mmCIF file of C-alpha atoms in Angstrom:
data_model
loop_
_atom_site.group_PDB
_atom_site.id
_atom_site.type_symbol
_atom_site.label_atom_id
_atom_site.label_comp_id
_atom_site.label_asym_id
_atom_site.label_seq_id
_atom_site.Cartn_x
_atom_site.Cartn_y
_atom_site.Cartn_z
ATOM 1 C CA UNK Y 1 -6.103 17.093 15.881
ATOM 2 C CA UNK Y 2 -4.765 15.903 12.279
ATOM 3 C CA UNK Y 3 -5.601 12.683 10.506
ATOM 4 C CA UNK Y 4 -2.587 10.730 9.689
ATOM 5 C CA UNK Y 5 -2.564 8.988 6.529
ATOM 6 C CA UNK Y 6 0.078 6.610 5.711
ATOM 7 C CA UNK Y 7 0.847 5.868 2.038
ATOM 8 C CA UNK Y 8 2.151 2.498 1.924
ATOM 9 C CA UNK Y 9 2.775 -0.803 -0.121
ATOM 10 C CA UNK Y 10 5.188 -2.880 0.541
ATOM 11 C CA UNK Y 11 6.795 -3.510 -2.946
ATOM 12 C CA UNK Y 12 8.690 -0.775 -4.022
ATOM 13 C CA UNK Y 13 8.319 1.116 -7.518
ATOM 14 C CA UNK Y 14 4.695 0.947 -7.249
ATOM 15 C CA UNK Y 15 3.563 4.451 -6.947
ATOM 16 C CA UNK Y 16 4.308 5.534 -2.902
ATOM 17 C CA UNK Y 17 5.819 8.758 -3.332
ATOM 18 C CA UNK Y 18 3.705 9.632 -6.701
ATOM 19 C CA UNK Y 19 0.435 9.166 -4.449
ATOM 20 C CA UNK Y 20 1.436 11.007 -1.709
ATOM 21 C CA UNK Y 21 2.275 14.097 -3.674
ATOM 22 C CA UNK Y 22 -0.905 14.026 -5.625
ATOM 23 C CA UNK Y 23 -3.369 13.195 -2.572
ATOM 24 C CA UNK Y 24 -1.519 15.556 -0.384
ATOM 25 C CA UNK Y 25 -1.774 18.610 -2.952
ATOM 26 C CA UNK Y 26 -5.114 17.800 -3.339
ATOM 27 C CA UNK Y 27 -6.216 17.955 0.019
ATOM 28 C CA UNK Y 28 -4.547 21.173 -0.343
ATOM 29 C CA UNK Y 29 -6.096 22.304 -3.243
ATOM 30 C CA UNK Y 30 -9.465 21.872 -1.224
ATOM 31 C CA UNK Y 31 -8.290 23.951 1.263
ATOM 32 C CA UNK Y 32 -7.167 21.512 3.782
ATOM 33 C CA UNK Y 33 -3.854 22.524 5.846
ATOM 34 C CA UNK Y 34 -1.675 19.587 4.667
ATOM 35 C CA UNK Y 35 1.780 18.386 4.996
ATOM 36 C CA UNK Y 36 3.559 15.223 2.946
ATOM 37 C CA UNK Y 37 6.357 13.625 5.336
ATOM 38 C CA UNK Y 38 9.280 11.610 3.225
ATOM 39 C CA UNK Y 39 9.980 8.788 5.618
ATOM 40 C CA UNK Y 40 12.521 7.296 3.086
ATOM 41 C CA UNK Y 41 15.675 8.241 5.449
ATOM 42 C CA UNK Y 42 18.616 7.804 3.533
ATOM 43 C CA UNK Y 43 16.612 7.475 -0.015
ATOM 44 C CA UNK Y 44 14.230 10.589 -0.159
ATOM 45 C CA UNK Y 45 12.664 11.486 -3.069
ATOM 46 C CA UNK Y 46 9.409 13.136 -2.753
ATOM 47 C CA UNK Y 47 11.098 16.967 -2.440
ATOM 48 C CA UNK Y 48 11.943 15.855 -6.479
ATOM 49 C CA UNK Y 49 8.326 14.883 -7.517
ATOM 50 C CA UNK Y 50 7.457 18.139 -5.330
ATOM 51 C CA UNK Y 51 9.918 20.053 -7.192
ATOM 52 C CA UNK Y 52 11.471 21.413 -4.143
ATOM 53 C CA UNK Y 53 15.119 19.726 -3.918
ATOM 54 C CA UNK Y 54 17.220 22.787 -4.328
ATOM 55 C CA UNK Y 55 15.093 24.108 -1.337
ATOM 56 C CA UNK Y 56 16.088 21.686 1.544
ATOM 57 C CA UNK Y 57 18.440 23.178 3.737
ATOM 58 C CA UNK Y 58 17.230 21.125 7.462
ATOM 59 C CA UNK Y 59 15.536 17.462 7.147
ATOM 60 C CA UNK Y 60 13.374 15.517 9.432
ATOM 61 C CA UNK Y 61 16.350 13.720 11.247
ATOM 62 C CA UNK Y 62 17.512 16.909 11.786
ATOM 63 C CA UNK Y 63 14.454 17.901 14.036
ATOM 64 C CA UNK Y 64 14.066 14.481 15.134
ATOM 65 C CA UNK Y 65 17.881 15.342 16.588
ATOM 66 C CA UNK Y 66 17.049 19.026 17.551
ATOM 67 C CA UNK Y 67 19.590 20.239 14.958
ATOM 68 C CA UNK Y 68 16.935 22.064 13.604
ATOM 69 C CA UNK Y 69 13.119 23.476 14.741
ATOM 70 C CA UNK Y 70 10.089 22.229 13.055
ATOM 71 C CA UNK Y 71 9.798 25.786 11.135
ATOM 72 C CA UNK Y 72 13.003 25.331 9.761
ATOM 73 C CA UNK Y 73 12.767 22.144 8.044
ATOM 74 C CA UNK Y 74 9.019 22.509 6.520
ATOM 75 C CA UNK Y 75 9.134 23.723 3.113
ATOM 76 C CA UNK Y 76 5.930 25.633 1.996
ATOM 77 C CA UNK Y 77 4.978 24.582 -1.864
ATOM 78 C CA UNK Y 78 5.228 27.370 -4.258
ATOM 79 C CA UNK Y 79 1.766 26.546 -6.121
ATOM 80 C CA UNK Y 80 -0.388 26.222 -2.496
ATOM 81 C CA UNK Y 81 -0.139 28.052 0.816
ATOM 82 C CA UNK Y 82 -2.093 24.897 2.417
ATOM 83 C CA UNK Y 83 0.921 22.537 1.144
ATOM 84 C CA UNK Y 84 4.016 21.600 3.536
ATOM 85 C CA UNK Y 85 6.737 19.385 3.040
ATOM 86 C CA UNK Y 86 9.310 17.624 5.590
ATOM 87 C CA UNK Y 87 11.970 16.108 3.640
ATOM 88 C CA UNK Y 88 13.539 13.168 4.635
ATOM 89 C CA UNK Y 89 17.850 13.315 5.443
ATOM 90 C CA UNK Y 90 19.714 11.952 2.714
ATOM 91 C CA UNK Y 91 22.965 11.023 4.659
ATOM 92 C CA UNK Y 92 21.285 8.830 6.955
ATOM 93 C CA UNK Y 93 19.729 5.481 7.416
ATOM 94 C CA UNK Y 94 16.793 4.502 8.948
ATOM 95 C CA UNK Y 95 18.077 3.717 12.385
ATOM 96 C CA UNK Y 96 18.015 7.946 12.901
ATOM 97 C CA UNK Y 97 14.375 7.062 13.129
ATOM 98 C CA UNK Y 98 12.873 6.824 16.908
ATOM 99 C CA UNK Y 99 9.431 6.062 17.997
ATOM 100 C CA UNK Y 100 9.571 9.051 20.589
ATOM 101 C CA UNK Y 101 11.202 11.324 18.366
ATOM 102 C CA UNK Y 102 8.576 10.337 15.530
ATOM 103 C CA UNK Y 103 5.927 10.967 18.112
ATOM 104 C CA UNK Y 104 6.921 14.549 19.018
ATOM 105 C CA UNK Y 105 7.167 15.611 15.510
ATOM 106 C CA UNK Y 106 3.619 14.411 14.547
ATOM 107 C CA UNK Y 107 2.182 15.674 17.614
ATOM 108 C CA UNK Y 108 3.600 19.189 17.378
ATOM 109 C CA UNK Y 109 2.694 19.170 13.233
ATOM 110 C CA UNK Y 110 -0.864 18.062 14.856
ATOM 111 C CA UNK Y 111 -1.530 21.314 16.256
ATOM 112 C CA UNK Y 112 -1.507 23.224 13.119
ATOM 113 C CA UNK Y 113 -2.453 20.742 10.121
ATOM 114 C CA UNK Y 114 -5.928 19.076 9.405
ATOM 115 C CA UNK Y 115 -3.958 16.257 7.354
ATOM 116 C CA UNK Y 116 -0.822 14.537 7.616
ATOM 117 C CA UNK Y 117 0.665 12.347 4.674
ATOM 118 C CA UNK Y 118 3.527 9.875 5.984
ATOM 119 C CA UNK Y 119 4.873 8.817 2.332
ATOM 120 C CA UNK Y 120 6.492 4.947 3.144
ATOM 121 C CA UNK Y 121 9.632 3.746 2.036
ATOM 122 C CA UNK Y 122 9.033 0.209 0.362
ATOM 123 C CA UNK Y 123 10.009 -2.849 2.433
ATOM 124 C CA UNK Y 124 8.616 -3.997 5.625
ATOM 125 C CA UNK Y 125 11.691 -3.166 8.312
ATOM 126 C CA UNK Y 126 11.981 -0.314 10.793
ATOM 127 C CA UNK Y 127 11.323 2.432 8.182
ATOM 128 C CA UNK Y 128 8.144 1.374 6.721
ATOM 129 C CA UNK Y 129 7.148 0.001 10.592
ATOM 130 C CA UNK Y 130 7.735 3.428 11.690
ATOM 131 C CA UNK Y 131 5.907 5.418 8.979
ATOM 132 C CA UNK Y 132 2.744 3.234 9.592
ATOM 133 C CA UNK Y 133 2.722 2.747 13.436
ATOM 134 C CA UNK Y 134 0.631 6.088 14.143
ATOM 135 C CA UNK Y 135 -1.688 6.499 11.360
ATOM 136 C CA UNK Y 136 -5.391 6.860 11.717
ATOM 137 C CA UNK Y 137 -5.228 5.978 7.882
ATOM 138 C CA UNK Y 138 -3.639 4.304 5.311
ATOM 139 C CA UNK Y 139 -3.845 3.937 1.428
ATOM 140 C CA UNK Y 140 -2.417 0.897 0.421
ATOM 141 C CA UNK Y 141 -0.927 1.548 -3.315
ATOM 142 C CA UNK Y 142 -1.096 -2.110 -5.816
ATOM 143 C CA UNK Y 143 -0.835 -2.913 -8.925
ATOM 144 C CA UNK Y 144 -2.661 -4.858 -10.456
ATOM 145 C CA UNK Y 145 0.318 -7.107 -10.684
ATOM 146 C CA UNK Y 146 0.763 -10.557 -8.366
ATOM 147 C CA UNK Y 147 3.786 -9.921 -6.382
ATOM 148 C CA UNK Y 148 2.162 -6.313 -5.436
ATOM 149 C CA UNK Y 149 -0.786 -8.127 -4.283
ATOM 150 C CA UNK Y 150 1.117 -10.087 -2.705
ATOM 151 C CA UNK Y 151 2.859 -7.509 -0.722
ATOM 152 C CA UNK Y 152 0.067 -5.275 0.145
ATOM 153 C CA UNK Y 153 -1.469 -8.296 2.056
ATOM 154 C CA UNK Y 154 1.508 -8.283 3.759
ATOM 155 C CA UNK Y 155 1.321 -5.129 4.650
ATOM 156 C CA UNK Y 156 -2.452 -5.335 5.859
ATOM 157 C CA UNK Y 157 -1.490 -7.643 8.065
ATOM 158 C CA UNK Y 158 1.605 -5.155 9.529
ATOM 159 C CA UNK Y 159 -1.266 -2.591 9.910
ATOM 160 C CA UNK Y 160 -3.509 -4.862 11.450
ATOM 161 C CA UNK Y 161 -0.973 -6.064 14.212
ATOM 162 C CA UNK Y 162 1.858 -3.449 14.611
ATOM 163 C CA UNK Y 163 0.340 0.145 14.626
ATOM 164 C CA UNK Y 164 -0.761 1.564 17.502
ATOM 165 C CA UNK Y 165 -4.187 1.402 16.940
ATOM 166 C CA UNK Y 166 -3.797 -2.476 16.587
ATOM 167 C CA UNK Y 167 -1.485 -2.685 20.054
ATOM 168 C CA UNK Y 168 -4.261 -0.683 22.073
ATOM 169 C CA UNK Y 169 -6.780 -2.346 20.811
ATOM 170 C CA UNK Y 170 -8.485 1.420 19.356
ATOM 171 C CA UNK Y 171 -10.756 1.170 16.607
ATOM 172 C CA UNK Y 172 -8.529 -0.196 13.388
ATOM 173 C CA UNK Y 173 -6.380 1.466 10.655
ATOM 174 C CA UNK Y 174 -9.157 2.692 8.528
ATOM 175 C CA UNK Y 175 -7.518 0.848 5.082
ATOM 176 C CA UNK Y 176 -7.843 2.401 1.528
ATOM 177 C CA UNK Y 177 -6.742 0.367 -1.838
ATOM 178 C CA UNK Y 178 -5.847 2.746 -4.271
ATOM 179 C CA UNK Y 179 -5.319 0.666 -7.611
ATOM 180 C CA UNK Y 180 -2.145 2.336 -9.456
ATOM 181 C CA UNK Y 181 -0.520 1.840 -13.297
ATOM 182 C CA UNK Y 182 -4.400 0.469 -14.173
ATOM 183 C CA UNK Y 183 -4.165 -0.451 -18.189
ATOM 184 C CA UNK Y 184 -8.558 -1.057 -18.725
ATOM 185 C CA UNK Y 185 -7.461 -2.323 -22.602
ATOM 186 C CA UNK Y 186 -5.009 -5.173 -20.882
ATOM 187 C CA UNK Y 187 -7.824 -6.567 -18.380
ATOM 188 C CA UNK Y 188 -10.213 -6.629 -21.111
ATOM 189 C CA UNK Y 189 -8.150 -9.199 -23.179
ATOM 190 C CA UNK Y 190 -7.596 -10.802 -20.009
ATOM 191 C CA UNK Y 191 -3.706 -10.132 -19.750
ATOM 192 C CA UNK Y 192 -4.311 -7.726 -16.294
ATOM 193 C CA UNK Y 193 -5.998 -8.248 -13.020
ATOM 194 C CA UNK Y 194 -8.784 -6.476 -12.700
ATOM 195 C CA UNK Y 195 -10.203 -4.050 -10.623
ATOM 196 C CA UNK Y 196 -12.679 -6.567 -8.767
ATOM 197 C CA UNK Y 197 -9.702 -9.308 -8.759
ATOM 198 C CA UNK Y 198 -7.565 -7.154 -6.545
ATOM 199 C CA UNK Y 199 -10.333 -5.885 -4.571
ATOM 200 C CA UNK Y 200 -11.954 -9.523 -4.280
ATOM 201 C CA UNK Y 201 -8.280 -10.859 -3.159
ATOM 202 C CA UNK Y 202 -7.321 -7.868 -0.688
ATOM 203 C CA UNK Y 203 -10.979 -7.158 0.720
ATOM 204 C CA UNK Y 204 -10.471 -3.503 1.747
ATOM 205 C CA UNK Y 205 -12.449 -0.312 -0.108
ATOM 206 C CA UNK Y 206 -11.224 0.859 -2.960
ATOM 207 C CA UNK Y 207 -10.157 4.330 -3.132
ATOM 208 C CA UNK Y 208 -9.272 5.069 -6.600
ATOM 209 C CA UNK Y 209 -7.786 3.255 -9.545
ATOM 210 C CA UNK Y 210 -5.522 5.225 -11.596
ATOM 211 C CA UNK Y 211 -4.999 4.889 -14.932
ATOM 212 C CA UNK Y 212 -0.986 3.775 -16.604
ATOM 213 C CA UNK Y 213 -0.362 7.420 -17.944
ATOM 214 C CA UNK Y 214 2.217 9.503 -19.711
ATOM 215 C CA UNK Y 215 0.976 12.207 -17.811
ATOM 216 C CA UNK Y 216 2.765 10.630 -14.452
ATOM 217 C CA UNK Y 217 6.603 10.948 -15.770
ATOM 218 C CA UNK Y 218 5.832 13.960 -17.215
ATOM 219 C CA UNK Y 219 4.790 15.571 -13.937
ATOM 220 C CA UNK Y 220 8.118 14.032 -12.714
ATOM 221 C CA UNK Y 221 9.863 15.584 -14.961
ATOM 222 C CA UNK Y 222 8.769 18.820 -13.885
ATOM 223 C CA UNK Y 223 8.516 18.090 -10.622
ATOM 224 C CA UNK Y 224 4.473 19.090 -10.179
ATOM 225 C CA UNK Y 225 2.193 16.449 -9.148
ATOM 226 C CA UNK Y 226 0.330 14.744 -11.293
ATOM 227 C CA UNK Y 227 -2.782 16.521 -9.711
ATOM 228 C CA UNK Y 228 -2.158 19.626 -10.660
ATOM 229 C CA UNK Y 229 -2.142 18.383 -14.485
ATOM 230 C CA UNK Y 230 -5.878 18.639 -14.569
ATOM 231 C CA UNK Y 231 -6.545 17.829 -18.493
ATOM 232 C CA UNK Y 232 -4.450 14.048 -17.326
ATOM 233 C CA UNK Y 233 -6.513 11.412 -16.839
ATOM 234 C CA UNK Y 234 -4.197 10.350 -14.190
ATOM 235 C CA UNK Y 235 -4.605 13.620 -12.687
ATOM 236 C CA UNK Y 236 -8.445 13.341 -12.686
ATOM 237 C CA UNK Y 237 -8.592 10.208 -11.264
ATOM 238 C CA UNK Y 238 -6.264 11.479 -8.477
ATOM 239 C CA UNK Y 239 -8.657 14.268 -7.772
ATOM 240 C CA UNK Y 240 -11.886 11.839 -7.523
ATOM 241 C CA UNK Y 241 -9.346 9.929 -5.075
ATOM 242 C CA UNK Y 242 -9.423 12.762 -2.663
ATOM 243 C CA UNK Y 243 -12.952 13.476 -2.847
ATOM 244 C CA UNK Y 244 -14.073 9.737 -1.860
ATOM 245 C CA UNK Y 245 -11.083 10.365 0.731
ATOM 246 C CA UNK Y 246 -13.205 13.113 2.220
ATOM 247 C CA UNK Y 247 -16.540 11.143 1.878
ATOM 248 C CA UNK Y 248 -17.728 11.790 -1.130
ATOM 249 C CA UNK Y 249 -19.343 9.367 -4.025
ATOM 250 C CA UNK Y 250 -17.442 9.800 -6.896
ATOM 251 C CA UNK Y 251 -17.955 7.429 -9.498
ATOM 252 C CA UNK Y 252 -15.092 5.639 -10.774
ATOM 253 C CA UNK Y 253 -13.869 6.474 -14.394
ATOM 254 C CA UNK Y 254 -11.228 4.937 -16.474
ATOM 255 C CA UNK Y 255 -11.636 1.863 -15.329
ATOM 256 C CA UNK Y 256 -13.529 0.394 -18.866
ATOM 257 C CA UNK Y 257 -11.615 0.307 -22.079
ATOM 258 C CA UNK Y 258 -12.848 3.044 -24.857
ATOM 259 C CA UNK Y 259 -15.263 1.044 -27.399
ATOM 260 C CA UNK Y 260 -13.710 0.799 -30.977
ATOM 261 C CA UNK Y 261 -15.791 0.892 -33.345
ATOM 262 C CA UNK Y 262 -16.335 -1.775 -36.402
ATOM 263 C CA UNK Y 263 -14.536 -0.410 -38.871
ATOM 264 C CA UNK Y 264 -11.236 0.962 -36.411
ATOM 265 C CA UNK Y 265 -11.183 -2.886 -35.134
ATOM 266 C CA UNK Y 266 -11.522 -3.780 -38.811
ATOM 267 C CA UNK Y 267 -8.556 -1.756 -39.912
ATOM 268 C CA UNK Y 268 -6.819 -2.854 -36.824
ATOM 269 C CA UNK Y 269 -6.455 1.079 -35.451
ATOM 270 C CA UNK Y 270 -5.172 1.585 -32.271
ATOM 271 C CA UNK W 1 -6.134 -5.872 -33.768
ATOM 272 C CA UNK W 2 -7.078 -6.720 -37.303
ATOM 273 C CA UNK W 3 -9.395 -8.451 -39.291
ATOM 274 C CA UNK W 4 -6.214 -11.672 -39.630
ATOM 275 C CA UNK W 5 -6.458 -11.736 -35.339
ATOM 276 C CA UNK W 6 -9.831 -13.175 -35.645
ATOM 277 C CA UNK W 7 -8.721 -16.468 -37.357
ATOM 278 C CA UNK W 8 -6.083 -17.324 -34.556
ATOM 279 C CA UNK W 9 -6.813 -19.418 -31.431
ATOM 280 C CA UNK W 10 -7.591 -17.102 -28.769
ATOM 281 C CA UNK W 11 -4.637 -16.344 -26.200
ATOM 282 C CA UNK W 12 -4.847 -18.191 -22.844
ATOM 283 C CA UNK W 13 -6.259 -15.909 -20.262
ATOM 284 C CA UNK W 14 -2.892 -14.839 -17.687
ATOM 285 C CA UNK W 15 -5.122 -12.907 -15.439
ATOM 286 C CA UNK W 16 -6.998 -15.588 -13.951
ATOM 287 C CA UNK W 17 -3.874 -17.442 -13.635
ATOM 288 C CA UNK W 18 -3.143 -14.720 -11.495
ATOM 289 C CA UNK W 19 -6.194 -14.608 -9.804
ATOM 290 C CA UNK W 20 -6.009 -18.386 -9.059
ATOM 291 C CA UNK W 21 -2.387 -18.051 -7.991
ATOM 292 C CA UNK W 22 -2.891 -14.938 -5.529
ATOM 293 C CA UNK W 23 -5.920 -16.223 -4.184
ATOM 294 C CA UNK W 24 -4.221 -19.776 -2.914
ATOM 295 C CA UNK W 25 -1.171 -17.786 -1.958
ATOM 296 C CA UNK W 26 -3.405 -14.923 0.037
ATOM 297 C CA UNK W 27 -5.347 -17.298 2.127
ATOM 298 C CA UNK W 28 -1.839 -19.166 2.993
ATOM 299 C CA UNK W 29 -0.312 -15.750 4.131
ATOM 300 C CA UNK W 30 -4.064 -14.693 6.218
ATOM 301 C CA UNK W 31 -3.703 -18.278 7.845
ATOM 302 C CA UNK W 32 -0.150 -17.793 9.251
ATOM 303 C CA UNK W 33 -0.788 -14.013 10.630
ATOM 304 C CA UNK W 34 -3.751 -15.088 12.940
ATOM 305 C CA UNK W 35 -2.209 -17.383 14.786
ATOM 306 C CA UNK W 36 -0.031 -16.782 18.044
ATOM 307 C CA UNK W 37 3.695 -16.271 17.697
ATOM 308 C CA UNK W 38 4.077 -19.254 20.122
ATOM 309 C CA UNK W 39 2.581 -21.904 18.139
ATOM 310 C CA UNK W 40 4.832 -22.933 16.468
ATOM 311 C CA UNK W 41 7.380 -23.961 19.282
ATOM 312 C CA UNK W 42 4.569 -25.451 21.245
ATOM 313 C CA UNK W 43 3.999 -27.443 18.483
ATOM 314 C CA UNK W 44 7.671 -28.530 18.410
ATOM 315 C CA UNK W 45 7.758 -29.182 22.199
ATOM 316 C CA UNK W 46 4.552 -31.581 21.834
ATOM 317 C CA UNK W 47 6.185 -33.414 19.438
ATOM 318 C CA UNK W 48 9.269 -34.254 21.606
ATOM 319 C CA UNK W 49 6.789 -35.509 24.224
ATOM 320 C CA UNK W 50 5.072 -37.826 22.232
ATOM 321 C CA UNK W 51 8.293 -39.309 20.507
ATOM 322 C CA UNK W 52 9.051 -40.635 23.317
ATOM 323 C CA UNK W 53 6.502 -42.794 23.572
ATOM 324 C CA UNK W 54 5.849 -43.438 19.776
ATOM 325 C CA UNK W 55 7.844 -43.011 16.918
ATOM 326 C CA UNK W 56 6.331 -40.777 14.256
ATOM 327 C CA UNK W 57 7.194 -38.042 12.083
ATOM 328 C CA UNK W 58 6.596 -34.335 12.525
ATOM 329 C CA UNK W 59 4.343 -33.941 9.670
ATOM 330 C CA UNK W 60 1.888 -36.369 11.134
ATOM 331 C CA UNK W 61 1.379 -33.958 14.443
ATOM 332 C CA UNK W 62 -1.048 -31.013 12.869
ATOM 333 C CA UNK W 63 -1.562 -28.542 15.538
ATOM 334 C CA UNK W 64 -4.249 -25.626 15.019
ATOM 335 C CA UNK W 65 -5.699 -22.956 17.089
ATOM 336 C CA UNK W 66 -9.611 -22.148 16.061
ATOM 337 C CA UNK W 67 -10.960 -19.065 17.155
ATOM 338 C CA UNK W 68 -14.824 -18.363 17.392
ATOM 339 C CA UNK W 69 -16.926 -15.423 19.515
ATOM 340 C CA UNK W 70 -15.625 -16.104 22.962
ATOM 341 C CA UNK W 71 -13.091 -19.361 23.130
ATOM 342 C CA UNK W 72 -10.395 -20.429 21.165
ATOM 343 C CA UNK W 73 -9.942 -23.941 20.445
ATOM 344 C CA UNK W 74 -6.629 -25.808 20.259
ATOM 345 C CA UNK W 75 -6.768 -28.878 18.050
ATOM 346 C CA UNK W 76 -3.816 -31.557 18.493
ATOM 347 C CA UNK W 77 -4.403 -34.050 15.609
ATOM 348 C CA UNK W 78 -1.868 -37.103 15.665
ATOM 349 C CA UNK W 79 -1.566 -39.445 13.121
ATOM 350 C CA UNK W 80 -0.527 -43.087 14.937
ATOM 351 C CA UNK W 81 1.756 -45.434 12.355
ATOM 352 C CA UNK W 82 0.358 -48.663 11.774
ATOM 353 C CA UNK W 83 0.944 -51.524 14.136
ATOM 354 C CA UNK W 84 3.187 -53.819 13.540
#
């Protein structure tokens, strides 16, 4: 049986699709059978983080439709034979999504992967209701920002009433906070929530917190993880993600500012 | 920052602001999610009833559902006008 792990958020633009590439590749990476699943019908855009686009020929409405077989439609990543991708259709909206049809595709990918990834459009309507409504997980991706707060309590609360672990009563979502676009020098001079603020606020276990780095549009631009970048600090902090995701203790780094020293402050370096 | 920043009053602090803000704003959303969808209508409907025997105002009916380890309690608080 797989583990599926939702990636969701409510607010948009806050790091969804960016997470699921890098936690999914690096479940990979450790040898874990893994595939990433766009849910963002009609908007997809994790085949062009994946740097895969000009490899879609069948989508996920497609085999939710049986236009297509499962086989067809999953795209095997070039840099990992663990790593599988099911893009979402770009033609249609979210109403091609069905509760049976999304059960029969996650039960059949259940047979051969250890870990499924359900990336969540943004929003809280049928789309993000139906990537959440059979996970076993989910990472909730903030900023440390108050309407993205604001929205991943919203969110918890979705989880906590509306997926099927909540309507059969099973054992709860187990909920992850992953802390994205984290800026340690900001929260220092008190002009960013920190850490422990967003933790205090949303009361679930933190994950990871990833720091704001160049390194994340550049791996867009190339269409390779961020992961996979492993001299990025962003990329690091991904990887120490996935380990506490597989129950390790990592300890958490770049979440303090560097020290400057006397003279640099003096001189007013950067 | 240089050695000029030191002499300037220091910058209020936005995060807590935020903190503050989220935190009132949290605890409103948590308070609406765990109670039942019908509330709200029952609370309506208990109004009506008790307009008709005293005028008062919907804000001054506060109705609230309490749950602890194995019973829920409803609370129906009224506020009467004044007489006269």
């Amino acid at each position: 049986m797989a583990e599926i792990i939702v990636v969701t958020s409510g607010k948009g633009g806050v790091g969804k699709t960016t997470t699921s590439a890098a936690i999914g590749s690096g479940l990979a990476l450790r040898g874990h059978k893994t595939v990433i699943i766009d849910f963002d019908v009609g908007l997809r855009n994790l085949d062009l983080i994946m740097g895969c686009e000009r490899r879609v020929v069948y989508d996920f409405v497609n085999v939710l439709n049986k236009e297509a077989n499962l086989n067809q439609a999953l795209i095997k990543d070039k840099r990992n034979d663990n790593l599988f991708i099911l893009p979402a259709s770009q033609t249609r909206d979210k109403d091609a999504l069905t509760q049976e049809g999304v059960q029969s595709i996650l039960t059949e990918l259940s047979e051969s992967f250890e870990y499924i990834i359900c990336d969540s459009p943004a929003g809280i309507e049928k789309g993000a209701q139906m990537a959440l409504y059979y996970a076993d997980q989910a990472i909730v991706v903030t900023n440390p920002e108050v309407s993205s707060v604001r929205d991943s309590d919203r969110i918890l609360g979705i989880l906590q009433s509306k997926s099927l672990r909540a309507e059969t009563a099973a054992e709860p979502v187990k909920e992850h906070l992953l802390l994205t676009r984290y800026n340690p020098v900001r929260v220092e001079e008190g002009e960013m929530l920190s850490v422990k603020d967003v933790e205090d606020i949303l009361a679930i276990p933190l994950l990871g917190v990833i720091p704001e780095s160049e390194a994340v549009l550049k791996a867009s631009n190339q269409g390779e993880p961020v992961i996979f970048d492993e001299a990025a600090d962003a990329g690091k902090a991904y990887s120490d993600a996935v380990g506490r995701l597989l129950g390790d203790t990592v300890e958490f780094r770049f979440v303090e500012a560097d020290k400057k020293g006397f003279l640099k402050r003096l001189l007013g370096a950067k | 920052m240089s050695i000029f920043d030191y002499f300037k009053t220091k910058k209020t602090n936005s995060a807590s602001l935020a903190r503050e803000r989220l935190q009132v704003i949290v605890a409103h959303q948590r308070g609406q999610r765990t109670q039942p969808s019908y509330l709200p209508q029952m609370q309506e409907e208990i109004i009506e009833v008790i307009k008709k025997y005293i005028s008062i105002d919907n804000d001054q009916v506060k109705v609230t559902l309490d749950n602890s380890d194995n019973c829920s309690i409803l609370e129906l608080n009224v506020t009467l006008p004044d007489k006269g």
